[in-house]
PDB file of C-alpha atoms and ligand atoms in Angstrom:
ATOM      1  CA  MET A  27      89.030  82.205  79.198  1.00 45.00           C
ATOM      2  CA  THR A  28      87.058  79.990  81.537  1.00 49.00           C
ATOM      3  CA  GLY A  29      88.254  76.548  82.536  1.00 52.00           C
ATOM      4  CA  ASN A  30      91.807  77.748  83.131  1.00 57.00           C
ATOM      5  CA  SER A  31      92.011  78.000  86.869  1.00 79.00           C
ATOM      6  CA  LYS A  32      95.729  78.240  87.487  1.00 90.00           C
ATOM      7  CA  PRO A  33      96.277  80.900  90.136  1.00 94.00           C
ATOM      8  CA  ILE A  34      98.837  83.571  89.315  1.00 96.00           C
ATOM      9  CA  LEU A  35      98.211  85.786  92.352  1.00 96.00           C
ATOM     10  CA  GLN A  36      96.929  84.533  95.693  1.00 96.00           C
ATOM     11  CA  ILE A  37      96.155  87.114  98.317  1.00 97.00           C
ATOM     12  CA  GLU A  38      95.858  85.626 101.775  1.00 97.00           C
ATOM     13  CA  ASP A  39      94.575  87.431 104.859  1.00 98.00           C
ATOM     14  CA  LEU A  40      95.856  90.808 103.667  1.00 98.00           C
ATOM     15  CA  ALA A  41      95.350  93.602 106.183  1.00 98.00           C
ATOM     16  CA  VAL A  42      96.270  97.288 105.958  1.00 98.00           C
ATOM     17  CA  ALA A  43      95.793 100.075 108.484  1.00 97.00           C
ATOM     18  CA  TYR A  44      96.351 103.813 108.275  1.00 97.00           C
ATOM     19  CA  GLY A  45      97.072 104.619 111.898  1.00 94.00           C
ATOM     20  CA  HIS A  46      93.941 103.515 113.738  1.00 94.00           C
ATOM     21  CA  ILE A  47      91.869 103.134 110.577  1.00 95.00           C
ATOM     22  CA  GLU A  48      91.684  99.476 109.543  1.00 96.00           C
ATOM     23  CA  ALA A  49      91.135  99.988 105.823  1.00 98.00           C
ATOM     24  CA  VAL A  50      91.579  96.334 104.761  1.00 98.00           C
ATOM     25  CA  LYS A  51      90.744  93.715 107.369  1.00 98.00           C
ATOM     26  CA  GLY A  52      92.234  90.433 106.236  1.00 98.00           C
ATOM     27  CA  ILE A  53      91.035  89.773 102.695  1.00 98.00           C
ATOM     28  CA  SER A  54      91.752  86.689 100.615  1.00 98.00           C
ATOM     29  CA  LEU A  55      91.316  86.496  96.867  1.00 97.00           C
ATOM     30  CA  THR A  56      92.726  84.537  93.988  1.00 97.00           C
ATOM     31  CA  LEU A  57      93.474  85.745  90.479  1.00 97.00           C
ATOM     32  CA  ASN A  58      93.525  83.010  87.870  1.00 97.00           C
ATOM     33  CA  GLU A  59      95.994  83.383  85.059  1.00 96.00           C
ATOM     34  CA  GLY A  60      94.509  84.955  81.944  1.00 97.00           C
ATOM     35  CA  GLU A  61      91.281  85.999  83.651  1.00 98.00           C
ATOM     36  CA  ILE A  62      89.678  89.316  84.532  1.00 98.00           C
ATOM     37  CA  THR A  63      88.846  89.454  88.230  1.00 98.00           C
ATOM     38  CA  ALA A  64      86.650  92.311  89.415  1.00 98.00           C
ATOM     39  CA  LEU A  65      86.929  93.869  92.865  1.00 98.00           C
ATOM     40  CA  VAL A  66      83.885  96.018  93.486  1.00 97.00           C
ATOM     41  CA  GLY A  67      82.550  98.007  96.396  1.00 95.00           C
ATOM     42  CA  ALA A  68      81.400 101.414  97.578  1.00 92.00           C
ATOM     43  CA  ASN A  69      83.497 104.508  98.330  1.00 93.00           C
ATOM     44  CA  GLY A  70      85.941 103.847 101.125  1.00 95.00           C
ATOM     45  CA  ALA A  71      85.518 100.051 101.032  1.00 96.00           C
ATOM     46  CA  GLY A  72      89.287  99.584 100.742  1.00 97.00           C
ATOM     47  CA  LYS A  73      89.650  98.830  97.024  1.00 97.00           C
ATOM     48  CA  SER A  74      92.520 101.229  96.315  1.00 96.00           C
ATOM     49  CA  THR A  75      94.250 100.304  99.549  1.00 97.00           C
ATOM     50  CA  SER A  76      94.146  96.645  98.505  1.00 98.00           C
ATOM     51  CA  LEU A  77      95.764  97.449  95.144  1.00 97.00           C
ATOM     52  CA  LEU A  78      98.379  99.691  96.763  1.00 97.00           C
ATOM     53  CA  ALA A  79      99.303  96.896  99.173  1.00 98.00           C
ATOM     54  CA  ILE A  80      99.666  94.418  96.282  1.00 97.00           C
ATOM     55  CA  SER A  81     101.940  96.925  94.501  1.00 96.00           C
ATOM     56  CA  GLY A  82     103.964  97.490  97.662  1.00 96.00           C
ATOM     57  CA  LEU A  83     103.049 101.181  97.748  1.00 95.00           C
ATOM     58  CA  VAL A  84     101.457 100.866 101.184  1.00 96.00           C
ATOM     59  CA  LYS A  85     102.726  98.432 103.755  1.00 96.00           C
ATOM     60  CA  ALA A  86     100.592  95.441 104.678  1.00 97.00           C
ATOM     61  CA  GLN A  87     100.029  94.904 108.376  1.00 96.00           C
ATOM     62  CA  ARG A  88      99.739  91.176 107.831  1.00 96.00           C
ATOM     63  CA  GLY A  89      99.053  88.634 105.122  1.00 97.00           C
ATOM     64  CA  ARG A  90     100.706  87.378 101.971  1.00 96.00           C
ATOM     65  CA  VAL A  91     100.475  88.107  98.248  1.00 97.00           C
ATOM     66  CA  LEU A  92     101.835  85.039  96.530  1.00 96.00           C
ATOM     67  CA  TYR A  93     102.764  85.647  92.926  1.00 96.00           C
ATOM     68  CA  ARG A  94     103.558  82.862  90.526  1.00 88.00           C
ATOM     69  CA  GLY A  95     105.185  84.527  87.574  1.00 70.00           C
ATOM     70  CA  GLU A  96     107.379  82.738  85.077  1.00 65.00           C
ATOM     71  CA  LYS A  97     110.529  82.841  87.154  1.00 64.00           C
ATOM     72  CA  ASN A  98     109.033  83.044  90.605  1.00 62.00           C
ATOM     73  CA  GLU A  99     107.344  80.032  92.100  1.00 65.00           C
ATOM     74  CA  GLY A 100     105.440  81.879  94.751  1.00 73.00           C
ATOM     75  CA  ASP A 101     107.268  85.066  95.729  1.00 89.00           C
ATOM     76  CA  ASP A 102     105.539  87.023  98.472  1.00 94.00           C
ATOM     77  CA  LEU A 103     105.062  90.533  97.090  1.00 95.00           C
ATOM     78  CA  VAL A 104     104.543  91.844 100.632  1.00 95.00           C
ATOM     79  CA  GLN A 105     108.277  91.279 101.139  1.00 93.00           C
ATOM     80  CA  MET A 106     109.314  93.039  97.908  1.00 95.00           C
ATOM     81  CA  SER A 107     109.972  96.690  96.992  1.00 95.00           C
ATOM     82  CA  PRO A 108     107.552  98.445  94.603  1.00 94.00           C
ATOM     83  CA  HIS A 109     110.277  98.564  91.961  1.00 92.00           C
ATOM     84  CA  ARG A 110     110.893  94.796  92.131  1.00 93.00           C
ATOM     85  CA  ILE A 111     107.163  94.123  91.998  1.00 94.00           C
ATOM     86  CA  VAL A 112     106.922  96.042  88.705  1.00 93.00           C
ATOM     87  CA  GLU A 113     109.964  94.203  87.364  1.00 91.00           C
ATOM     88  CA  ALA A 114     108.382  90.901  88.361  1.00 92.00           C
ATOM     89  CA  GLY A 115     105.357  91.776  86.229  1.00 94.00           C
ATOM     90  CA  VAL A 116     102.694  93.187  88.546  1.00 96.00           C
ATOM     91  CA  VAL A 117     101.854  96.727  87.449  1.00 96.00           C
ATOM     92  CA  GLN A 118      99.219  99.122  88.726  1.00 95.00           C
ATOM     93  CA  VAL A 119      97.373 101.941  86.999  1.00 93.00           C
ATOM     94  CA  ALA A 120      96.644 104.337  89.842  1.00 83.00           C
ATOM     95  CA  GLU A 121      93.262 105.868  90.526  1.00 78.00           C
ATOM     96  CA  GLY A 122      92.812 109.256  88.902  1.00 74.00           C
ATOM     97  CA  ARG A 123      95.092 108.624  85.905  1.00 67.00           C
ATOM     98  CA  ALA A 124      98.265 110.324  87.183  1.00 74.00           C
ATOM     99  CA  THR A 125     100.040 110.986  83.906  1.00 75.00           C
ATOM    100  CA  LEU A 126     102.980 113.362  83.857  1.00 82.00           C
ATOM    101  CA  THR A 127     101.288 116.375  82.349  1.00 83.00           C
ATOM    102  CA  THR A 128     104.443 118.325  81.420  1.00 86.00           C
ATOM    103  CA  LEU A 129     105.879 115.428  79.414  1.00 92.00           C
ATOM    104  CA  THR A 130     104.726 114.371  75.966  1.00 95.00           C
ATOM    105  CA  VAL A 131     102.521 111.362  75.395  1.00 96.00           C
ATOM    106  CA  GLU A 132     105.447 109.381  74.014  1.00 96.00           C
ATOM    107  CA  GLU A 133     107.705 110.353  76.922  1.00 95.00           C
ATOM    108  CA  ASN A 134     105.049 109.117  79.326  1.00 95.00           C
ATOM    109  CA  LEU A 135     104.880 105.803  77.474  1.00 96.00           C
ATOM    110  CA  ALA A 136     108.687 105.497  77.440  1.00 95.00           C
ATOM    111  CA  LEU A 137     108.703 105.935  81.229  1.00 93.00           C
ATOM    112  CA  GLY A 138     106.463 102.899  81.546  1.00 93.00           C
ATOM    113  CA  ALA A 139     109.250 100.790  80.041  1.00 93.00           C
ATOM    114  CA  TYR A 140     111.955 102.089  82.378  1.00 87.00           C
ATOM    115  CA  THR A 141     112.686  98.669  83.893  1.00 83.00           C
ATOM    116  CA  ARG A 142     113.190  97.006  80.503  1.00 86.00           C
ATOM    117  CA  LYS A 143     116.365  96.406  78.574  1.00 88.00           C
ATOM    118  CA  ASP A 144     114.861  94.682  75.500  1.00 91.00           C
ATOM    119  CA  LYS A 145     114.716  97.570  73.036  1.00 91.00           C
ATOM    120  CA  ASP A 146     113.020  95.578  70.281  1.00 94.00           C
ATOM    121  CA  GLY A 147     110.343  94.381  72.650  1.00 93.00           C
ATOM    122  CA  VAL A 148     109.757  97.928  73.861  1.00 96.00           C
ATOM    123  CA  ALA A 149     109.379  99.152  70.259  1.00 95.00           C
ATOM    124  CA  ARG A 150     106.893  96.361  69.529  1.00 96.00           C
ATOM    125  CA  ASP A 151     104.901  97.159  72.642  1.00 96.00           C
ATOM    126  CA  LEU A 152     104.816 100.840  71.712  1.00 97.00           C
ATOM    127  CA  ASP A 153     103.283  99.852  68.368  1.00 97.00           C
ATOM    128  CA  TRP A 154     100.812  97.639  70.215  1.00 96.00           C
ATOM    129  CA  VAL A 155      99.804 100.443  72.593  1.00 97.00           C
ATOM    130  CA  TYR A 156      99.342 102.789  69.631  1.00 97.00           C
ATOM    131  CA  SER A 157      97.176 100.199  67.900  1.00 96.00           C
ATOM    132  CA  LEU A 158      95.031  99.847  71.032  1.00 95.00           C
ATOM    133  CA  PHE A 159      94.807 103.625  71.415  1.00 95.00           C
ATOM    134  CA  PRO A 160      95.191 105.295  67.983  1.00 96.00           C
ATOM    135  CA  VAL A 161      94.438 108.658  69.575  1.00 95.00           C
ATOM    136  CA  LEU A 162      97.703 108.410  71.527  1.00 96.00           C
ATOM    137  CA  LYS A 163      99.642 107.894  68.315  1.00 97.00           C
ATOM    138  CA  ASN A 164      98.081 111.010  66.836  1.00 96.00           C
ATOM    139  CA  ARG A 165      99.002 112.959  69.944  1.00 95.00           C
ATOM    140  CA  ALA A 166     102.426 111.335  70.533  1.00 95.00           C
ATOM    141  CA  ALA A 167     104.419 114.584  70.452  1.00 96.00           C
ATOM    142  CA  GLY A 168     101.828 116.590  72.370  1.00 95.00           C
ATOM    143  CA  LEU A 169     101.868 117.240  76.097  1.00 95.00           C
ATOM    144  CA  ALA A 170      99.981 114.739  78.199  1.00 93.00           C
ATOM    145  CA  GLY A 171      98.438 117.659  80.077  1.00 92.00           C
ATOM    146  CA  ASN A 172      96.528 118.676  76.946  1.00 92.00           C
ATOM    147  CA  LEU A 173      94.741 115.336  76.641  1.00 92.00           C
ATOM    148  CA  SER A 174      91.096 114.917  77.609  1.00 90.00           C
ATOM    149  CA  GLY A 175      90.227 112.876  80.697  1.00 89.00           C
ATOM    150  CA  GLY A 176      89.501 109.772  78.650  1.00 91.00           C
ATOM    151  CA  GLU A 177      92.710 110.152  76.676  1.00 93.00           C
ATOM    152  CA  GLN A 178      94.694 110.544  79.899  1.00 93.00           C
ATOM    153  CA  GLN A 179      93.142 107.327  81.210  1.00 93.00           C
ATOM    154  CA  MET A 180      94.192 105.616  77.971  1.00 94.00           C
ATOM    155  CA  LEU A 181      97.703 107.009  78.419  1.00 96.00           C
ATOM    156  CA  ALA A 182      97.852 105.766  82.013  1.00 95.00           C
ATOM    157  CA  ILE A 183      96.838 102.273  80.864  1.00 96.00           C
ATOM    158  CA  GLY A 184      99.233 102.443  77.903  1.00 96.00           C
ATOM    159  CA  ARG A 185     102.092 103.434  80.177  1.00 96.00           C
ATOM    160  CA  ALA A 186     101.421 100.446  82.436  1.00 96.00           C
ATOM    161  CA  LEU A 187     101.331  98.144  79.389  1.00 97.00           C
ATOM    162  CA  MET A 188     104.784  99.412  78.386  1.00 97.00           C
ATOM    163  CA  ALA A 189     106.147  97.576  81.437  1.00 95.00           C
ATOM    164  CA  ARG A 190     104.753  94.407  79.822  1.00 94.00           C
ATOM    165  CA  PRO A 191     102.921  93.213  82.921  1.00 96.00           C
ATOM    166  CA  LYS A 192     101.760  89.692  83.605  1.00 96.00           C
ATOM    167  CA  VAL A 193      99.196  91.086  85.987  1.00 97.00           C
ATOM    168  CA  LEU A 194      97.594  94.475  85.380  1.00 98.00           C
ATOM    169  CA  LEU A 195      95.931  96.200  88.339  1.00 98.00           C
ATOM    170  CA  LEU A 196      93.387  98.802  87.230  1.00 97.00           C
ATOM    171  CA  ASP A 197      91.946 101.236  89.782  1.00 96.00           C
ATOM    172  CA  GLU A 198      88.613 102.606  88.549  1.00 95.00           C
ATOM    173  CA  PRO A 199      89.590 103.200  84.917  1.00 94.00           C
ATOM    174  CA  SER A 200      86.075 104.423  84.082  1.00 92.00           C
ATOM    175  CA  MET A 201      85.902 107.028  86.830  1.00 90.00           C
ATOM    176  CA  GLY A 202      84.621 110.423  85.723  1.00 88.00           C
ATOM    177  CA  LEU A 203      84.409 109.543  82.034  1.00 90.00           C
ATOM    178  CA  ALA A 204      81.539 110.027  79.582  1.00 89.00           C
ATOM    179  CA  PRO A 205      79.432 106.914  78.784  1.00 92.00           C
ATOM    180  CA  LEU A 206      80.866 106.386  75.301  1.00 92.00           C
ATOM    181  CA  ILE A 207      84.434 106.615  76.583  1.00 91.00           C
ATOM    182  CA  ILE A 208      83.564 104.207  79.399  1.00 93.00           C
ATOM    183  CA  GLN A 209      82.382 101.670  76.798  1.00 93.00           C
ATOM    184  CA  GLU A 210      85.647 102.126  74.931  1.00 92.00           C
ATOM    185  CA  ILE A 211      87.743 101.623  78.074  1.00 94.00           C
ATOM    186  CA  PHE A 212      85.888  98.402  79.003  1.00 96.00           C
ATOM    187  CA  ARG A 213      86.256  97.127  75.436  1.00 95.00           C
ATOM    188  CA  ILE A 214      89.995  97.761  75.529  1.00 95.00           C
ATOM    189  CA  VAL A 215      90.367  96.067  78.921  1.00 97.00           C
ATOM    190  CA  GLN A 216      88.825  92.983  77.303  1.00 97.00           C
ATOM    191  CA  GLU A 217      91.122  93.290  74.316  1.00 96.00           C
ATOM    192  CA  ILE A 218      94.165  93.507  76.582  1.00 97.00           C
ATOM    193  CA  ASN A 219      92.939  90.456  78.491  1.00 98.00           C
ATOM    194  CA  LYS A 220      92.582  88.500  75.242  1.00 96.00           C
ATOM    195  CA  THR A 221      96.361  88.678  74.810  1.00 95.00           C
ATOM    196  CA  GLY A 222      96.551  86.484  77.929  1.00 95.00           C
ATOM    197  CA  MET A 223      97.179  89.260  80.427  1.00 97.00           C
ATOM    198  CA  THR A 224      95.643  88.767  83.859  1.00 98.00           C
ATOM    199  CA  VAL A 225      93.617  91.761  85.061  1.00 98.00           C
ATOM    200  CA  LEU A 226      92.421  92.840  88.489  1.00 98.00           C
ATOM    201  CA  LEU A 227      89.751  95.428  87.821  1.00 98.00           C
ATOM    202  CA  VAL A 228      88.630  97.720  90.629  1.00 97.00           C
ATOM    203  CA  GLU A 229      85.407  99.485  89.726  1.00 94.00           C
ATOM    204  CA  GLN A 230      82.413 101.318  91.096  1.00 90.00           C
ATOM    205  CA  ASN A 231      80.802 100.697  87.744  1.00 92.00           C
ATOM    206  CA  VAL A 232      79.716  97.324  89.106  1.00 95.00           C
ATOM    207  CA  ARG A 233      77.491  96.170  86.258  1.00 95.00           C
ATOM    208  CA  GLN A 234      80.052  96.683  83.524  1.00 95.00           C
ATOM    209  CA  ALA A 235      82.908  95.273  85.570  1.00 97.00           C
ATOM    210  CA  LEU A 236      81.011  92.064  86.390  1.00 97.00           C
ATOM    211  CA  ARG A 237      79.939  91.688  82.766  1.00 96.00           C
ATOM    212  CA  ILE A 238      83.525  91.373  81.576  1.00 97.00           C
ATOM    213  CA  ALA A 239      84.969  89.577  84.623  1.00 98.00           C
ATOM    214  CA  GLN A 240      85.191  85.802  84.972  1.00 97.00           C
ATOM    215  CA  ARG A 241      85.221  86.171  88.755  1.00 97.00           C
ATOM    216  CA  GLY A 242      84.340  88.930  91.139  1.00 98.00           C
ATOM    217  CA  TYR A 243      84.708  89.888  94.769  1.00 98.00           C
ATOM    218  CA  VAL A 244      82.571  92.356  96.693  1.00 97.00           C
ATOM    219  CA  LEU A 245      84.381  94.400  99.318  1.00 97.00           C
ATOM    220  CA  GLU A 246      82.490  96.130 102.154  1.00 96.00           C
ATOM    221  CA  THR A 247      84.330  98.149 104.827  1.00 97.00           C
ATOM    222  CA  GLY A 248      87.546  96.233 104.355  1.00 98.00           C
ATOM    223  CA  LYS A 249      86.085  92.732 104.156  1.00 98.00           C
ATOM    224  CA  ILE A 250      85.182  90.440 101.263  1.00 98.00           C
ATOM    225  CA  VAL A 251      81.467  89.727 101.671  1.00 97.00           C
ATOM    226  CA  LEU A 252      80.773  87.885  98.401  1.00 97.00           C
ATOM    227  CA  GLU A 253      82.762  86.048  95.774  1.00 98.00           C
ATOM    228  CA  ASP A 254      81.490  84.229  92.715  1.00 98.00           C
ATOM    229  CA  THR A 255      81.626  84.202  88.941  1.00 98.00           C
ATOM    230  CA  GLY A 256      80.910  87.586  87.370  1.00 97.00           C
ATOM    231  CA  ALA A 257      77.669  86.237  85.884  1.00 97.00           C
ATOM    232  CA  ASN A 258      76.426  84.847  89.208  1.00 98.00           C
ATOM    233  CA  LEU A 259      77.209  88.070  91.034  1.00 98.00           C
ATOM    234  CA  LEU A 260      75.269  90.042  88.395  1.00 97.00           C
ATOM    235  CA  GLY A 261      72.238  87.904  89.231  1.00 96.00           C
ATOM    236  CA  ASN A 262      72.787  87.852  92.990  1.00 96.00           C
ATOM    237  CA  PRO A 263      69.887  89.697  94.706  1.00 95.00           C
ATOM    238  CA  LYS A 264      72.259  91.225  97.289  1.00 95.00           C
ATOM    239  CA  VAL A 265      74.434  92.663  94.527  1.00 95.00           C
ATOM    240  CA  VAL A 266      71.413  93.847  92.571  1.00 95.00           C
ATOM    241  CA  GLU A 267      69.997  95.602  95.607  1.00 93.00           C
ATOM    242  CA  ALA A 268      73.215  97.192  96.865  1.00 92.00           C
ATOM    243  CA  TYR A 269      75.050  98.015  93.624  1.00 91.00           C
ATOM    244  CA  LEU A 270      72.812  97.732  90.596  1.00 90.00           C
ATOM    245  CA  GLY A 271      69.931  99.900  91.723  1.00 84.00           C
ATOM    246  CA  GLY A 272      67.501  96.973  91.820  1.00 67.00           C
TER     247      GLY A 272
HETATM  248  N1  LIG B 311      96.329 107.797 103.105  1.00 57.57           N
HETATM  249  C1  LIG B 311      95.322 107.522 103.936  1.00 57.57           C
HETATM  250  N2  LIG B 311      95.353 107.904 105.237  1.00 57.57           N
HETATM  251  C2  LIG B 311      94.342 107.612 106.077  1.00 57.57           C
HETATM  252  N3  LIG B 311      93.229 106.951 105.722  1.00 57.57           N
HETATM  253  C3  LIG B 311      93.133 106.562 104.448  1.00 57.57           C
HETATM  254  C4  LIG B 311      94.148 106.830 103.484  1.00 57.57           C
HETATM  255  N4  LIG B 311      93.770 106.323 102.290  1.00 57.57           N
HETATM  256  C5  LIG B 311      92.556 105.766 102.499  1.00 57.57           C
HETATM  257  N5  LIG B 311      92.160 105.904 103.776  1.00 57.57           N
HETATM  258  C6  LIG B 311      90.930 105.373 104.378  1.00 57.57           C
HETATM  259  O1  LIG B 311      90.926 103.973 104.213  1.00 57.57           O
HETATM  260  C7  LIG B 311      89.635 103.500 103.847  1.00 57.57           C
HETATM  261  C8  LIG B 311      89.710 102.799 102.504  1.00 57.57           C
HETATM  262  O2  LIG B 311      90.032 103.740 101.493  1.00 57.57           O
HETATM  263  P1  LIG B 311      90.299 103.338  99.978  1.00 57.57           P
HETATM  264  O3  LIG B 311      90.796 104.536  99.289  1.00 57.57           O
HETATM  265  O4  LIG B 311      91.117 102.118  99.932  1.00 57.57           O
HETATM  266  O5  LIG B 311      88.821 102.970  99.508  1.00 57.57           O
HETATM  267  P2  LIG B 311      88.248 102.754  98.019  1.00 57.57           P
HETATM  268  O6  LIG B 311      87.411 101.530  98.096  1.00 57.57           O
HETATM  269  O7  LIG B 311      89.352 102.770  97.041  1.00 57.57           O
HETATM  270  O8  LIG B 311      87.307 104.023  97.851  1.00 57.57           O
HETATM  271  P3  LIG B 311      86.975 104.892  96.519  1.00 57.57           P
HETATM  272  O9  LIG B 311      85.936 104.110  95.787  1.00 57.57           O
HETATM  273  O10 LIG B 311      86.410 106.163  97.064  1.00 57.57           O
HETATM  274  O11 LIG B 311      88.228 105.078  95.745  1.00 57.57           O
HETATM  275  C9  LIG B 311      88.728 104.709 103.888  1.00 57.57           C
HETATM  276  O12 LIG B 311      88.144 104.774 105.168  1.00 57.57           O
HETATM  277  C10 LIG B 311      89.680 105.873 103.675  1.00 57.57           C
HETATM  278  O13 LIG B 311      89.180 107.038 104.266  1.00 57.57           O
HETATM  279 MG1  LIG B 312      89.773 104.003  95.469  1.00 57.57          MG
END
């Protein structure tokens, strides 16, 4: 979906510190509606911290996260509670999957819809999630803890989709998975995006992330050092040298 450059999320000068550690040092990035935006960088660059600040799960030291959803003409997520941010349509899939292992697959998915009152819509979205991830349908009554790593990642994404987000924040969905499963996850991220959902994709799998992203940002020690289209970043000598083993 190129050509559509209407911003849905504008992050301005966002900074986060853990005590004396300045993890995110005033970053600015824009997510265009309906696009995949990649945020890439090495271990400890501040990727997860950035997502957690957008979701309200860690407190920003300064900066704004302006969100233009359907009803909100520029709410600042920094001023909102995590619960309200989810309700407004900005939903994060945490790093490391984090499914509730002692609940069934279907119970996990139902939890994702906890803010919603539209029962019919929830039922439709459950069907949609099962069509995206047929393996979850087969395992619906089984415990989430018995799923493989890849299946748990699918469940974590499926649970986030059950909140019907406008903006989906994905924190390293391919981490620790086998190559074939990684391909499957990236394919499904594209499929989700094709429904019009905006995606912010944090990845260490830089090549694959930039291949599917319209735009990308490179984060180094808490600062954005490069931003461009995904295709341009893939061909950028600095990116090739630092992240693509060139
Ligand atoms: N809860 C915390 N308390 C203190 N320091 C933290 C905490 N979480 C992260 N940090 C530090 O903040 C910096 C950024 O960490 P963050 O987890 O955001 O990086 P990341 O880019 O997501 O890394 P990774 O690729 O390893 O997930 C690092 O120096 C990290 O050690
Ligand atoms: Mg991280």
